[in-house]
XYZ file of C-alpha atoms in Angstrom:
434
model
C 21.980 1.141 18.740
C 20.899 4.766 18.488
C 21.290 6.167 15.009
C 24.007 8.700 14.312
C 21.381 11.324 13.478
C 19.705 10.824 16.848
C 23.029 11.105 18.678
C 23.459 14.640 17.306
C 20.808 15.792 19.742
C 23.119 14.985 22.630
C 26.013 17.125 21.384
C 24.641 20.473 22.690
C 23.961 19.004 26.116
C 27.407 17.403 26.414
C 29.019 20.656 25.321
C 26.898 22.578 27.845
C 27.849 20.240 30.668
C 31.578 20.549 29.926
C 31.317 24.320 29.561
C 29.534 24.704 32.875
C 32.221 22.707 34.661
C 34.825 25.148 33.348
C 32.719 28.105 34.542
C 32.305 26.936 38.126
C 32.630 29.881 40.483
C 31.359 32.455 37.939
C 28.128 34.417 38.330
C 24.721 32.887 37.742
C 24.108 34.904 34.543
C 27.525 34.004 33.121
C 26.862 30.333 33.695
C 23.353 30.593 32.194
C 24.434 31.913 28.810
C 25.913 28.637 27.561
C 22.893 26.395 28.232
C 20.623 29.126 26.825
C 22.577 29.215 23.551
C 22.589 25.428 23.305
C 18.847 25.234 23.987
C 18.260 27.716 21.172
C 20.274 25.520 18.779
C 18.090 22.504 19.636
C 14.923 24.542 19.061
C 16.180 25.622 15.647
C 16.333 22.010 14.463
C 13.336 21.658 12.169
C 10.316 19.814 13.496
C 10.532 17.439 10.525
C 14.141 16.572 11.317
C 13.294 15.996 14.967
C 10.405 13.739 13.936
C 12.654 11.667 11.680
C 15.240 11.333 14.452
C 12.672 10.298 17.067
C 10.993 7.766 14.778
C 14.365 6.427 13.628
C 15.439 5.954 17.245
C 12.150 4.339 18.263
C 12.275 2.041 15.274
C 15.798 0.961 16.162
C 14.849 0.321 19.789
C 11.516 -1.384 19.146
C 12.469 -3.787 16.341
C 12.696 -7.359 17.584
C 13.165 -10.756 15.988
C 11.660 -13.907 17.578
C 14.186 -16.384 18.891
C 14.545 -19.735 17.204
C 11.678 -21.975 18.184
C 9.526 -19.050 19.270
C 5.773 -19.396 18.785
C 5.697 -15.977 17.150
C 5.739 -15.869 13.382
C 8.381 -13.687 11.767
C 6.692 -11.527 9.170
C 7.709 -8.906 6.677
C 6.295 -5.431 7.236
C 6.167 -3.789 3.836
C 6.451 -0.030 3.519
C 6.050 -0.890 -0.128
C 6.243 -4.455 -1.421
C 9.698 -3.824 -2.852
C 11.387 -2.821 0.403
C 10.800 -4.485 3.703
C 11.802 -4.727 7.323
C 11.760 -8.007 9.269
C 9.303 -7.317 12.068
C 7.114 -9.592 14.125
C 3.543 -8.320 14.246
C 2.070 -10.963 16.492
C -0.238 -13.781 15.409
C -0.277 -14.041 11.608
C -1.002 -16.668 8.978
C 2.142 -18.710 8.314
C 3.018 -20.309 4.983
C 2.108 -23.683 6.473
C -1.315 -22.416 7.543
C -2.000 -21.142 4.042
C -0.768 -24.409 2.510
C -3.065 -26.422 4.777
C -5.959 -24.008 4.352
C -9.166 -25.811 3.354
C -11.659 -22.952 3.581
C -13.395 -20.950 0.833
C -11.315 -20.620 -2.330
C -11.629 -20.423 -6.085
C -9.630 -20.608 -9.292
C -9.780 -17.343 -11.212
C -10.973 -17.882 -14.774
C -9.399 -16.537 -17.948
C -11.328 -13.872 -19.840
C -13.121 -15.664 -22.721
C -11.213 -15.311 -25.992
C -14.422 -14.586 -27.893
C -15.329 -11.812 -25.460
C -13.815 -8.396 -26.382
C -11.638 -6.584 -23.881
C -14.028 -4.576 -21.639
C -13.169 -1.149 -23.035
C -16.046 1.281 -23.381
C -16.049 5.064 -23.864
C -15.534 6.870 -20.598
C -17.806 9.653 -19.419
C -16.884 13.102 -20.762
C -15.744 14.245 -17.325
C -13.164 11.423 -17.236
C -11.068 13.483 -19.670
C -10.198 15.832 -16.812
C -10.785 13.631 -13.738
C -10.103 9.925 -14.437
C -11.263 8.912 -10.957
C -15.066 8.824 -10.840
C -17.213 7.769 -7.889
C -20.467 7.260 -9.763
C -21.516 3.617 -10.220
C -20.766 1.937 -13.549
C -21.794 -1.509 -14.728
C -19.131 -1.803 -17.457
C -15.376 -1.353 -17.909
C -12.333 -1.905 -15.695
C -13.346 -1.861 -12.035
C -11.016 -1.824 -9.030
C -12.156 -2.024 -5.411
C -9.160 -0.074 -4.176
C -8.290 -0.831 -0.542
C -6.203 1.777 1.254
C -2.530 1.096 2.062
C -2.222 -2.056 -0.032
C -0.018 -0.590 -2.803
C -3.298 0.259 -4.500
C -1.946 3.511 -6.007
C 0.598 1.527 -7.996
C -1.982 -0.987 -9.226
C -4.356 1.891 -10.019
C -1.516 3.319 -12.123
C -1.185 0.037 -14.029
C -4.930 0.024 -14.704
C -5.058 3.687 -15.679
C -2.203 3.273 -18.173
C -3.869 0.114 -19.489
C -7.118 2.035 -20.005
C -5.202 4.640 -22.029
C -3.303 2.036 -24.077
C -6.405 -0.015 -24.918
C -8.571 3.039 -25.541
C -6.106 4.360 -28.106
C -6.986 1.607 -30.601
C -10.225 0.031 -29.326
C -12.292 3.216 -29.139
C -13.346 4.959 -32.367
C -12.222 8.354 -31.085
C -9.420 7.049 -28.879
C -9.276 8.247 -25.318
C -9.664 6.453 -22.026
C -11.573 3.213 -21.458
C -14.228 3.564 -18.797
C -12.860 2.587 -15.383
C -13.309 2.970 -11.636
C -10.238 3.118 -9.381
C -11.442 5.179 -6.433
C -11.409 4.236 -2.734
C -15.088 3.262 -2.815
C -16.734 0.106 -1.537
C -18.274 -2.461 -3.852
C -21.720 -1.637 -2.498
C -21.252 2.090 -3.095
C -20.317 1.358 -6.705
C -23.243 -1.088 -7.037
C -20.993 -3.774 -8.490
C -23.645 -6.395 -7.720
C -25.471 -4.973 -10.746
C -22.494 -4.974 -13.107
C -22.568 -6.658 -16.495
C -20.081 -9.492 -15.991
C -19.559 -9.917 -19.756
C -18.695 -6.244 -20.183
C -16.733 -5.524 -17.002
C -13.655 -6.824 -15.218
C -13.630 -6.481 -11.418
C -10.481 -6.836 -9.314
C -9.194 -5.965 -5.856
C -5.905 -6.143 -3.956
C -5.301 -7.430 -0.425
C -2.346 -7.035 1.911
C -1.840 -8.921 5.185
C -4.492 -7.204 7.369
C -2.322 -6.222 10.335
C 0.409 -4.818 8.084
C -2.229 -2.769 6.296
C -3.505 -1.419 9.620
C 0.009 -0.398 10.705
C 0.646 1.343 7.401
C -2.734 3.091 7.586
C -2.043 4.513 11.045
C 1.431 5.747 10.149
C 0.349 7.273 6.832
C -2.872 9.031 7.739
C -2.223 9.828 11.386
C 1.494 9.942 12.117
C 2.544 11.414 8.757
C -0.475 13.509 7.770
C -1.932 14.555 11.129
C 1.329 14.499 13.122
C -0.101 12.115 15.715
C 2.518 10.701 18.081
C 3.145 7.025 17.194
C 2.402 5.727 20.696
C 0.768 2.425 21.613
C -2.130 4.308 23.221
C -2.812 6.413 20.115
C -2.668 3.364 17.846
C -5.094 1.368 19.983
C -7.429 4.333 20.506
C -7.677 4.937 16.757
C -8.623 1.360 15.923
C -10.909 0.886 18.934
C -12.792 4.115 18.247
C -12.971 3.327 14.534
C -13.985 -0.315 14.894
C -17.191 0.142 12.924
C -15.138 1.205 9.890
C -11.813 -0.605 10.294
C -12.617 -3.962 11.901
C -12.730 -6.515 9.071
C -12.291 -3.613 6.659
C -11.688 -5.794 3.585
C -14.750 -7.947 4.133
C -17.057 -4.961 4.564
C -15.574 -3.151 1.559
C -15.545 -6.050 -0.925
C -18.949 -7.541 -0.171
C -21.815 -6.776 -2.547
C -24.560 -7.008 0.091
C -25.422 -6.159 3.662
C -23.731 -8.634 6.009
C -23.861 -9.456 9.729
C -20.414 -10.529 10.872
C -21.766 -11.384 14.313
C -24.408 -13.809 13.055
C -23.401 -15.056 9.592
C -20.678 -17.695 9.144
C -17.586 -15.894 7.867
C -16.900 -18.698 5.425
C -20.184 -18.071 3.620
C -19.478 -14.345 3.368
C -15.955 -14.924 2.028
C -17.148 -17.518 -0.483
C -19.817 -15.083 -1.676
C -17.146 -12.394 -2.220
C -14.926 -14.752 -4.223
C -17.751 -15.564 -6.633
C -18.268 -11.869 -7.454
C -14.730 -10.952 -8.575
C -12.668 -11.710 -11.670
C -9.405 -11.553 -9.717
C -8.027 -10.574 -6.288
C -4.292 -9.803 -6.174
C -1.941 -10.098 -3.195
C 0.356 -7.196 -2.281
C 3.133 -9.382 -0.872
C 3.104 -11.361 -4.122
C 2.833 -8.412 -6.463
C 4.960 -9.800 -9.312
C 3.027 -13.072 -9.469
C -0.291 -11.246 -9.126
C 0.382 -8.854 -11.998
C 1.635 -11.655 -14.245
C -1.428 -13.794 -13.471
C -3.668 -10.779 -14.121
C -1.906 -10.287 -17.449
C -2.349 -13.954 -18.407
C -6.010 -14.089 -17.370
C -6.927 -10.995 -19.371
C -4.708 -11.788 -22.371
C -2.422 -8.758 -21.983
C 1.211 -8.096 -22.887
C 4.026 -7.652 -20.356
C 4.329 -4.043 -21.523
C 0.810 -3.442 -20.188
C 1.741 -4.166 -16.563
C 5.074 -2.333 -16.219
C 5.076 0.323 -13.512
C 7.026 2.798 -11.420
C 6.190 2.624 -7.708
C 3.710 5.270 -6.570
C 5.066 6.019 -3.094
C 6.911 4.464 -0.167
C 7.791 5.391 3.396
C 10.757 7.688 3.799
C 9.673 9.721 0.757
C 7.108 12.480 0.191
C 3.600 12.349 -1.229
C 0.804 14.813 -1.838
C -2.258 13.090 -3.243
C -4.817 15.419 -4.922
C -3.711 18.755 -6.445
C -2.999 21.765 -4.229
C -2.287 19.578 -1.207
C 1.115 20.154 0.422
C 3.678 17.374 0.328
C 4.003 15.286 3.456
C 6.909 13.175 4.645
C 5.911 9.507 4.963
C 7.197 8.431 8.357
C 8.553 4.852 8.308
C 6.467 2.349 10.263
C 7.685 0.438 13.288
C 6.153 -2.072 15.688
C 6.654 -1.640 19.428
C 6.416 -4.313 22.100
C 3.058 -2.904 23.169
C 1.720 -3.072 19.619
C 2.850 -6.685 19.272
C 1.014 -7.577 22.471
C -2.090 -5.817 21.141
C -1.870 -7.760 17.871
C -1.653 -11.039 19.808
C -4.755 -10.217 21.875
C -8.156 -11.849 21.532
C -9.597 -8.418 20.750
C -7.398 -8.002 17.660
C -7.986 -11.614 16.629
C -11.735 -10.933 16.464
C -11.133 -7.490 14.938
C -9.439 -9.091 11.919
C -10.997 -12.561 11.917
C -13.057 -12.291 8.716
C -10.302 -10.325 6.935
C -7.707 -12.977 7.760
C -10.005 -15.618 6.325
C -10.557 -13.575 3.160
C -6.820 -12.905 2.850
C -5.956 -16.616 3.119
C -8.735 -17.458 0.671
C -7.288 -14.971 -1.846
C -3.769 -16.413 -1.436
C -5.062 -19.949 -1.934
C -7.058 -18.808 -4.972
C -3.927 -17.239 -6.462
C -2.073 -20.526 -5.938
C -4.926 -22.491 -7.524
C -4.879 -20.197 -10.538
C -1.114 -20.511 -10.960
C -1.498 -24.282 -11.010
C -4.319 -24.046 -13.565
C -2.273 -21.761 -15.846
C 0.800 -23.945 -15.444
C 3.258 -23.200 -12.654
C 6.335 -23.479 -14.854
C 4.822 -21.147 -17.426
C 3.886 -18.604 -14.763
C 7.352 -18.770 -13.192
C 8.971 -18.129 -16.569
C 6.676 -15.141 -17.135
C 7.474 -13.799 -13.652
C 11.221 -14.112 -14.306
C 10.871 -12.178 -17.568
C 8.670 -9.571 -15.877
C 11.255 -9.010 -13.154
C 13.961 -8.476 -15.772
C 11.651 -6.049 -17.528
C 11.024 -4.201 -14.271
C 14.764 -3.875 -13.633
C 15.208 -2.434 -17.105
C 12.228 -0.150 -16.532
C 13.622 1.294 -13.311
C 16.999 1.986 -14.946
C 15.507 3.525 -18.077
C 12.697 5.552 -16.548
C 13.963 6.595 -13.116
C 15.484 9.912 -14.177
C 12.581 10.697 -16.507
C 9.920 10.017 -13.871
C 8.959 13.188 -12.027
C 6.685 12.625 -9.070
C 4.373 15.345 -7.794
C 6.545 15.643 -4.672
C 10.304 15.734 -5.173
C 12.943 14.373 -2.800
C 13.025 17.705 -0.918
C 9.289 17.716 -0.272
C 8.385 20.387 -2.834
C 5.230 19.993 -4.921
C 6.223 20.293 -8.594
C 2.607 20.518 -9.768
C 2.069 20.159 -13.505
C 5.713 19.258 -14.080
C 5.002 15.783 -12.698
C 4.998 13.011 -15.304
C 1.993 11.184 -13.818
C -1.382 10.343 -15.316
C -3.093 11.584 -12.159
C -1.815 12.756 -8.744
C 0.842 10.148 -7.764
C -0.736 7.485 -10.005
C 0.701 6.197 -13.275
C 3.961 8.143 -12.965
C 6.534 7.767 -15.741
C 3.880 6.597 -18.192
C 5.471 8.236 -21.252
C 8.740 6.406 -20.667
C 6.919 3.141 -19.885
C 5.037 3.352 -23.160
C 8.323 3.397 -25.086
C 9.521 0.066 -23.708
C 9.340 -3.133 -25.751
C 10.100 -6.183 -23.612
C 11.023 -8.297 -26.637
C 13.396 -5.685 -28.093
C 14.809 -4.047 -24.955
C 14.847 -6.898 -22.438
C 14.962 -10.138 -24.398
C 16.852 -8.799 -27.403
C 14.359 -10.367 -29.784
């Protein structure tokens, strides 16, 4: 079960062993030269290659699938929503639990037809830096949770702001928007003008998000060893920030998760947003978003921002980093099944299930058959998009890990990549042949 790349590490040692057997009876220094040369070869293997081999081997060893009838739920761990690995991550919300869920929920409302699209002139500094952290009470607003595929959704919103601004603003340009990793309280969204702003967020299954966060920011960026101890230490030490991360980030007010009923907090959050998308149901979420806001399919086309096994850089002048693929060990699964982790994610799990149920309610309100037809067309359009725009999309980090800088075809950093090609696509003409 060890990958072929990992097995290459054993070649020098096997060769050394055989060579030393042949040299039995020779002097100590003669026998030493072979293992010394082989050791040097191992050391010359790049650190990045060794890291990939070690992680690949661990991933192969650690991956497990629950037996039939097991109480564990088999879940999909998404490196991005488009590619997945079947991995059990302990106690999670099953489809049946979501279906039977009776807690806080809503039905997202369509943007009123007599209310103009919320496009307002952006601040002058947005011409050079589209991401602004200053509070705004109007425009497109995105509470962007880390490691939820938020860079891709931010790209959809950024391109939308450009497309709408081109003909809704007198001088063209970019509609005012907020797509930074800032909490709702920091952005003062409680004070927003609900008739002149559209507020959304995006949630991924909480434990999957936590795994992705650790591997991205600590294993990949900081070169932390992906051990059970390091994973647990990070989340235990950072409990004030990362326990019930979604709930703390999306709320508009100060909350006490120890004293207040979680249902009341979640219900309060739902009433403040225009829409909350689900990472694992990205296609449906984007189509529902499009239908609620009265958009065209062309407005929500995208090229993925980043995924594990590739390279990413983030802001300018930052070196490219290799995104180490995630894996779940036996120790991590046991940690996820613990009472400690259950309490750590309790409010977030409730909010996540509430958002899923709200998405389902909205699909029913819009007409399930109609939504399914739109999703099918969108998927065809996405297939066409990937074929047409793949070679023309230049990410800031290429496949060899080199930062191409200004040659990248992205609206900002690794966000909104391939936008020029995307803007040329007509779903009716190119996909449906209309």
